[in-house]
């Protein structure tokens, strides 16, 4: 499979039988190029193309050999809100370092690389088979360092419905609801049975939520690991977690990666420890970075076009530049907005997206869509602009016709993230646009990380619009950015787009959204799936609901110190625990 093809492009075989396809597609050694599911005729003379193929497989990635030692230093703006990878997504470093996953997905190449698994087969569209690596053990503080078994994987994945229902998990059902059951015929083999074919199954398993946890520790702590520092088999052990930050040191039990591909190395990782310091002042973070005290900038400061130019000639600083795979959304509380189509359209018309691209994104921006920008199914920019127009005169007229001031007598409320300067800048822009072009007061409430998550997920929303992005799983359109539009995702959790909503219009829209979503997710033919994804975009954009896509930067920058080697220039995705910098064990340091 070519690297430029999208991840769901299935393998098209000539005259391949089911028996021969299954026999020849296991990932058993380094350098395997492609492997996916097949389900055709069972006789050797069949000519049915393989159906159900879902993704490109592991392929070797060449990186400079490194050396062991040293500490990576990093900062974040506020403490985490919990350590359980099946509950919280606000602590990206933890699931990436303290836990292992079956695989990691590399977005720039559309390939996956095996981590805890040494082999993968998908003999049919609703059956995935993984073989675990030899010698896998939990860290010494987790289950007494015992061996990791297939039962641990089954338990880790099987607990998602409980963590969502009982503990208000931020890992929404969209990530795991495609899985039906698990079988463990022996200690090294785990079989995932799917409810129906799912085109995004393999890339989904790269999510940080799919961490392998020790069952004993979860059960001993009431079913959750929110305050358990070490319950995994990852490359590091958390040795400190306090008000100043966290620290991770090498796990002595970490297993070897025979036939390693991508960012993995056989006897890794190279770095001895990672130290994360809590600093909420962007100026202080930048000063420490420029002095060489920290190794790369996170999301608090944000490196844009101007900052990248400023850093260009700074001694010891390297600036990486890559395509931005992210999304940005103006989420609506749909139990307030769903009955009022004129008000939703008025809100969209009040935003000058071109002005946002020129001023906030410094000209490096593109119109957003319900489908993330890296997939070939996303509408063209010209087409997106026909849906997302700027017309303040019409906006005010529609607001008046829809009796907006009666529906929202106190104006519109929103929230600003104090832990991200770029996010605050964006919220301020949209506040001014709505006030100037719609004539409606917008009240902004600052919120730290914990408060931000709380108000986003609260059943009764203390806001009317909520501006957010979701970058924890960028490798599938189902999550990037369709999670904001469907009731199995953030559409319900953030936007109250619920199938059980007491508001008839909200319930009806949720039913239509999930029907379309399921249709695309179960379609394994990439050409047919693209058509459905285009139909979905048309539906959401014409209805101005349940979320309004906002422009995103076409380019993402990352700044790091030149002592850091093997920095993933095309896949750094800062703050993303599923792929990117935190999931790269072949980083190393020059003294």
mmCIF file of N, CA and C in Angstrom, residues 30-99:
data_model
loop_
_atom_site.group_PDB
_atom_site.id
_atom_site.type_symbol
_atom_site.label_atom_id
_atom_site.label_comp_id
_atom_site.label_asym_id
_atom_site.label_seq_id
_atom_site.Cartn_x
_atom_site.Cartn_y
_atom_site.Cartn_z
ATOM 1 N N UNK A 30 9.435 -8.487 10.820
ATOM 2 C CA UNK A 30 9.665 -7.096 10.447
ATOM 3 C C UNK A 30 9.654 -6.981 8.932
ATOM 4 N N UNK A 31 9.177 -5.819 8.456
ATOM 5 C CA UNK A 31 9.177 -5.587 7.034
ATOM 6 C C UNK A 31 7.921 -6.043 6.336
ATOM 7 N N UNK A 32 7.003 -6.707 7.064
ATOM 8 C CA UNK A 32 5.739 -7.067 6.437
ATOM 9 C C UNK A 32 5.073 -5.800 5.957
ATOM 10 N N UNK A 33 4.573 -5.801 4.750
ATOM 11 C CA UNK A 33 4.080 -4.558 4.173
ATOM 12 C C UNK A 33 2.590 -4.388 4.277
ATOM 13 N N UNK A 34 1.800 -5.428 4.213
ATOM 14 C CA UNK A 34 0.367 -5.233 4.233
ATOM 15 C C UNK A 34 -0.309 -6.473 4.755
ATOM 16 N N UNK A 35 -1.491 -6.241 5.454
ATOM 17 C CA UNK A 35 -2.153 -7.379 6.023
ATOM 18 C C UNK A 35 -3.546 -7.031 6.388
ATOM 19 N N UNK A 36 -4.462 -7.598 5.814
ATOM 20 C CA UNK A 36 -5.745 -7.266 6.354
ATOM 21 C C UNK A 36 -6.712 -8.383 6.241
ATOM 22 N N UNK A 37 -7.965 -8.084 6.489
ATOM 23 C CA UNK A 37 -8.964 -9.111 6.559
ATOM 24 C C UNK A 37 -9.442 -9.497 5.196
ATOM 25 N N UNK A 38 -9.846 -10.744 5.058
ATOM 26 C CA UNK A 38 -10.415 -11.171 3.805
ATOM 27 C C UNK A 38 -11.576 -12.094 4.031
ATOM 28 N N UNK A 39 -12.546 -12.017 3.187
ATOM 29 C CA UNK A 39 -13.695 -12.906 3.293
ATOM 30 C C UNK A 39 -14.275 -13.073 1.901
ATOM 31 N N UNK A 40 -13.838 -14.105 1.211
ATOM 32 C CA UNK A 40 -14.335 -14.327 -0.138
ATOM 33 C C UNK A 40 -14.743 -15.777 -0.306
ATOM 34 N N UNK A 41 -14.669 -16.301 -1.515
ATOM 35 C CA UNK A 41 -14.993 -17.695 -1.734
ATOM 36 C C UNK A 41 -13.974 -18.571 -1.031
ATOM 37 N N UNK A 42 -14.404 -19.773 -0.666
ATOM 38 C CA UNK A 42 -13.530 -20.644 0.093
ATOM 39 C C UNK A 42 -12.778 -21.629 -0.797
ATOM 40 N N UNK A 43 -13.041 -21.614 -2.082
ATOM 41 C CA UNK A 43 -12.278 -22.504 -2.936
ATOM 42 C C UNK A 43 -11.138 -21.756 -3.588
ATOM 43 N N UNK A 44 -10.080 -22.449 -3.848
ATOM 44 C CA UNK A 44 -8.856 -21.814 -4.312
ATOM 45 C C UNK A 44 -9.000 -21.129 -5.658
ATOM 46 N N UNK A 45 -10.042 -21.449 -6.388
ATOM 47 C CA UNK A 45 -10.187 -20.853 -7.697
ATOM 48 C C UNK A 45 -11.051 -19.615 -7.704
ATOM 49 N N UNK A 46 -11.451 -19.142 -6.519
ATOM 50 C CA UNK A 46 -12.362 -18.007 -6.443
ATOM 51 C C UNK A 46 -11.735 -16.731 -6.943
ATOM 52 N N UNK A 47 -12.567 -15.811 -7.383
ATOM 53 C CA UNK A 47 -12.067 -14.539 -7.891
ATOM 54 C C UNK A 47 -12.664 -13.358 -7.151
ATOM 55 N N UNK A 48 -13.256 -13.607 -5.955
ATOM 56 C CA UNK A 48 -13.868 -12.531 -5.192
ATOM 57 C C UNK A 48 -12.795 -11.697 -4.505
ATOM 58 N N UNK A 49 -12.794 -10.383 -4.671
ATOM 59 C CA UNK A 49 -11.811 -9.554 -3.983
ATOM 60 C C UNK A 49 -11.966 -9.681 -2.476
ATOM 61 N N UNK A 50 -10.871 -9.490 -1.750
ATOM 62 C CA UNK A 50 -10.928 -9.573 -0.293
ATOM 63 C C UNK A 50 -11.810 -8.475 0.248
ATOM 64 N N UNK A 51 -12.806 -8.852 1.031
ATOM 65 C CA UNK A 51 -13.702 -7.861 1.635
ATOM 66 C C UNK A 51 -13.361 -7.720 3.099
ATOM 67 N N UNK A 52 -13.411 -6.510 3.598
ATOM 68 C CA UNK A 52 -13.164 -6.309 5.017
ATOM 69 C C UNK A 52 -11.771 -5.854 5.331
ATOM 70 N N UNK A 53 -10.938 -5.674 4.347
ATOM 71 C CA UNK A 53 -9.603 -5.163 4.614
ATOM 72 C C UNK A 53 -9.712 -3.742 5.116
ATOM 73 N N UNK A 54 -9.007 -3.421 6.171
ATOM 74 C CA UNK A 54 -9.259 -2.142 6.810
ATOM 75 C C UNK A 54 -8.081 -1.217 6.920
ATOM 76 N N UNK A 55 -6.860 -1.682 6.855
ATOM 77 C CA UNK A 55 -5.757 -0.764 7.114
ATOM 78 C C UNK A 55 -4.424 -1.288 6.631
ATOM 79 N N UNK A 56 -3.491 -0.420 6.452
ATOM 80 C CA UNK A 56 -2.138 -0.840 6.098
ATOM 81 C C UNK A 56 -1.429 -1.351 7.325
ATOM 82 N N UNK A 57 -0.523 -2.255 7.150
ATOM 83 C CA UNK A 57 0.140 -2.848 8.293
ATOM 84 C C UNK A 57 1.486 -2.234 8.566
ATOM 85 N N UNK A 58 2.137 -2.828 9.554
ATOM 86 C CA UNK A 58 3.417 -2.300 9.981
ATOM 87 C C UNK A 58 4.422 -2.315 8.848
ATOM 88 N N UNK A 59 5.185 -1.247 8.754
ATOM 89 C CA UNK A 59 6.252 -1.190 7.775
ATOM 90 C C UNK A 59 7.459 -0.577 8.441
ATOM 91 N N UNK A 60 8.612 -1.052 8.141
ATOM 92 C CA UNK A 60 9.805 -0.556 8.808
ATOM 93 C C UNK A 60 10.030 0.913 8.501
ATOM 94 N N UNK A 61 10.370 1.665 9.515
ATOM 95 C CA UNK A 61 10.708 3.074 9.357
ATOM 96 C C UNK A 61 12.162 3.254 9.785
ATOM 97 N N UNK A 62 12.952 3.829 8.934
ATOM 98 C CA UNK A 62 14.364 3.986 9.235
ATOM 99 C C UNK A 62 14.595 5.204 10.112
ATOM 100 N N UNK A 63 15.263 5.035 11.219
ATOM 101 C CA UNK A 63 15.615 6.152 12.092
ATOM 102 C C UNK A 63 17.037 5.924 12.577
ATOM 103 N N UNK A 64 17.707 7.000 12.851
ATOM 104 C CA UNK A 64 19.084 6.889 13.308
ATOM 105 C C UNK A 64 19.157 6.116 14.609
ATOM 106 N N UNK A 65 20.144 5.236 14.718
ATOM 107 C CA UNK A 65 20.341 4.509 15.966
ATOM 108 C C UNK A 65 20.704 5.488 17.060
ATOM 109 N N UNK A 66 20.196 5.232 18.250
ATOM 110 C CA UNK A 66 20.425 6.163 19.345
ATOM 111 C C UNK A 66 21.304 5.603 20.430
ATOM 112 N N UNK A 67 21.340 6.324 21.539
ATOM 113 C CA UNK A 67 22.109 5.872 22.688
ATOM 114 C C UNK A 67 21.270 6.067 23.931
ATOM 115 N N UNK A 68 21.490 5.233 24.903
ATOM 116 C CA UNK A 68 20.677 5.280 26.117
ATOM 117 C C UNK A 68 21.179 6.357 27.073
ATOM 118 N N UNK A 69 20.198 6.854 27.877
ATOM 119 C CA UNK A 69 20.568 7.789 28.927
ATOM 120 C C UNK A 69 19.830 9.111 28.834
ATOM 121 N N UNK A 70 19.905 9.869 29.919
ATOM 122 C CA UNK A 70 19.387 11.221 29.931
ATOM 123 C C UNK A 70 17.931 11.341 30.342
ATOM 124 N N UNK A 71 17.533 12.589 30.591
ATOM 125 C CA UNK A 71 16.169 12.909 31.013
ATOM 126 C C UNK A 71 15.562 13.945 30.075
ATOM 127 N N UNK A 72 14.374 13.636 29.571
ATOM 128 C CA UNK A 72 13.598 14.600 28.786
ATOM 129 C C UNK A 72 12.838 15.491 29.765
ATOM 130 N N UNK A 73 12.901 16.797 29.553
ATOM 131 C CA UNK A 73 12.182 17.734 30.427
ATOM 132 C C UNK A 73 11.084 18.426 29.631
ATOM 133 N N UNK A 74 9.925 18.539 30.254
ATOM 134 C CA UNK A 74 8.724 19.011 29.571
ATOM 135 C C UNK A 74 7.862 19.752 30.584
ATOM 136 N N UNK A 75 6.967 20.623 30.118
ATOM 137 C CA UNK A 75 6.078 21.323 31.047
ATOM 138 C C UNK A 75 4.618 21.149 30.625
ATOM 139 N N UNK A 76 3.746 21.285 31.606
ATOM 140 C CA UNK A 76 2.310 21.346 31.335
ATOM 141 C C UNK A 76 1.711 22.405 32.241
ATOM 142 N N UNK A 77 0.504 22.863 31.905
ATOM 143 C CA UNK A 77 -0.059 24.029 32.569
ATOM 144 C C UNK A 77 -0.744 23.714 33.890
ATOM 145 N N UNK A 78 -1.217 22.486 34.078
ATOM 146 C CA UNK A 78 -1.970 22.156 35.293
ATOM 147 C C UNK A 78 -1.868 20.670 35.572
ATOM 148 N N UNK A 79 -2.192 20.252 36.796
ATOM 149 C CA UNK A 79 -2.126 18.831 37.138
ATOM 150 C C UNK A 79 -3.127 18.023 36.314
ATOM 151 N N UNK A 80 -2.883 16.721 36.214
ATOM 152 C CA UNK A 80 -3.832 15.855 35.521
ATOM 153 C C UNK A 80 -5.114 15.724 36.339
ATOM 154 N N UNK A 81 -6.146 15.206 35.713
ATOM 155 C CA UNK A 81 -7.425 15.001 36.407
ATOM 156 C C UNK A 81 -7.660 13.528 36.711
ATOM 157 N N UNK A 82 -6.622 12.731 36.651
ATOM 158 C CA UNK A 82 -6.733 11.307 36.926
ATOM 159 C C UNK A 82 -5.793 10.521 36.041
ATOM 160 N N UNK A 83 -5.492 9.293 36.452
ATOM 161 C CA UNK A 83 -4.488 8.495 35.764
ATOM 162 C C UNK A 83 -5.047 7.295 35.003
ATOM 163 N N UNK A 84 -6.331 7.037 35.108
ATOM 164 C CA UNK A 84 -6.900 5.860 34.463
ATOM 165 C C UNK A 84 -7.077 6.113 32.970
ATOM 166 N N UNK A 85 -6.389 5.350 32.118
ATOM 167 C CA UNK A 85 -6.494 5.599 30.673
ATOM 168 C C UNK A 85 -7.878 5.316 30.108
ATOM 169 N N UNK A 86 -8.692 4.554 30.836
ATOM 170 C CA UNK A 86 -10.052 4.269 30.378
ATOM 171 C C UNK A 86 -11.052 5.294 30.888
ATOM 172 N N UNK A 87 -10.571 6.304 31.615
ATOM 173 C CA UNK A 87 -11.473 7.314 32.179
ATOM 174 C C UNK A 87 -11.103 8.719 31.747
ATOM 175 N N UNK A 88 -9.825 9.066 31.822
ATOM 176 C CA UNK A 88 -9.411 10.445 31.540
ATOM 177 C C UNK A 88 -8.531 10.538 30.312
ATOM 178 N N UNK A 89 -8.640 11.658 29.601
ATOM 179 C CA UNK A 89 -7.771 11.888 28.445
ATOM 180 C C UNK A 89 -6.980 13.178 28.621
ATOM 181 N N UNK A 90 -6.889 13.666 29.861
ATOM 182 C CA UNK A 90 -6.208 14.939 30.114
ATOM 183 C C UNK A 90 -4.765 14.764 30.560
ATOM 184 N N UNK A 91 -4.272 13.543 30.564
ATOM 185 C CA UNK A 91 -2.892 13.305 31.013
ATOM 186 C C UNK A 91 -2.123 12.530 29.946
ATOM 187 N N UNK A 92 -1.856 13.144 28.806
ATOM 188 C CA UNK A 92 -1.315 12.386 27.674
ATOM 189 C C UNK A 92 -0.020 11.647 27.937
ATOM 190 N N UNK A 93 0.838 12.172 28.787
ATOM 191 C CA UNK A 93 2.115 11.505 29.011
ATOM 192 C C UNK A 93 1.938 10.164 29.732
ATOM 193 N N UNK A 94 0.964 10.096 30.631
ATOM 194 C CA UNK A 94 0.843 8.896 31.468
ATOM 195 C C UNK A 94 0.491 7.626 30.694
ATOM 196 N N UNK A 95 -0.598 7.598 29.934
ATOM 197 C CA UNK A 95 -0.889 6.346 29.213
ATOM 198 C C UNK A 95 0.176 5.992 28.191
ATOM 199 N N UNK A 96 0.866 7.001 27.672
ATOM 200 C CA UNK A 96 1.910 6.742 26.681
ATOM 201 C C UNK A 96 3.157 6.141 27.310
ATOM 202 N N UNK A 97 3.409 6.451 28.573
ATOM 203 C CA UNK A 97 4.647 6.006 29.214
ATOM 204 C C UNK A 97 4.452 4.838 30.181
ATOM 205 N N UNK A 98 3.371 4.858 30.954
ATOM 206 C CA UNK A 98 3.179 3.836 31.981
ATOM 207 C C UNK A 98 2.485 2.582 31.458
ATOM 208 N N UNK A 99 1.939 2.656 30.240
ATOM 209 C CA UNK A 99 1.174 1.532 29.706
ATOM 210 C C UNK A 99 1.664 1.115 28.326
#
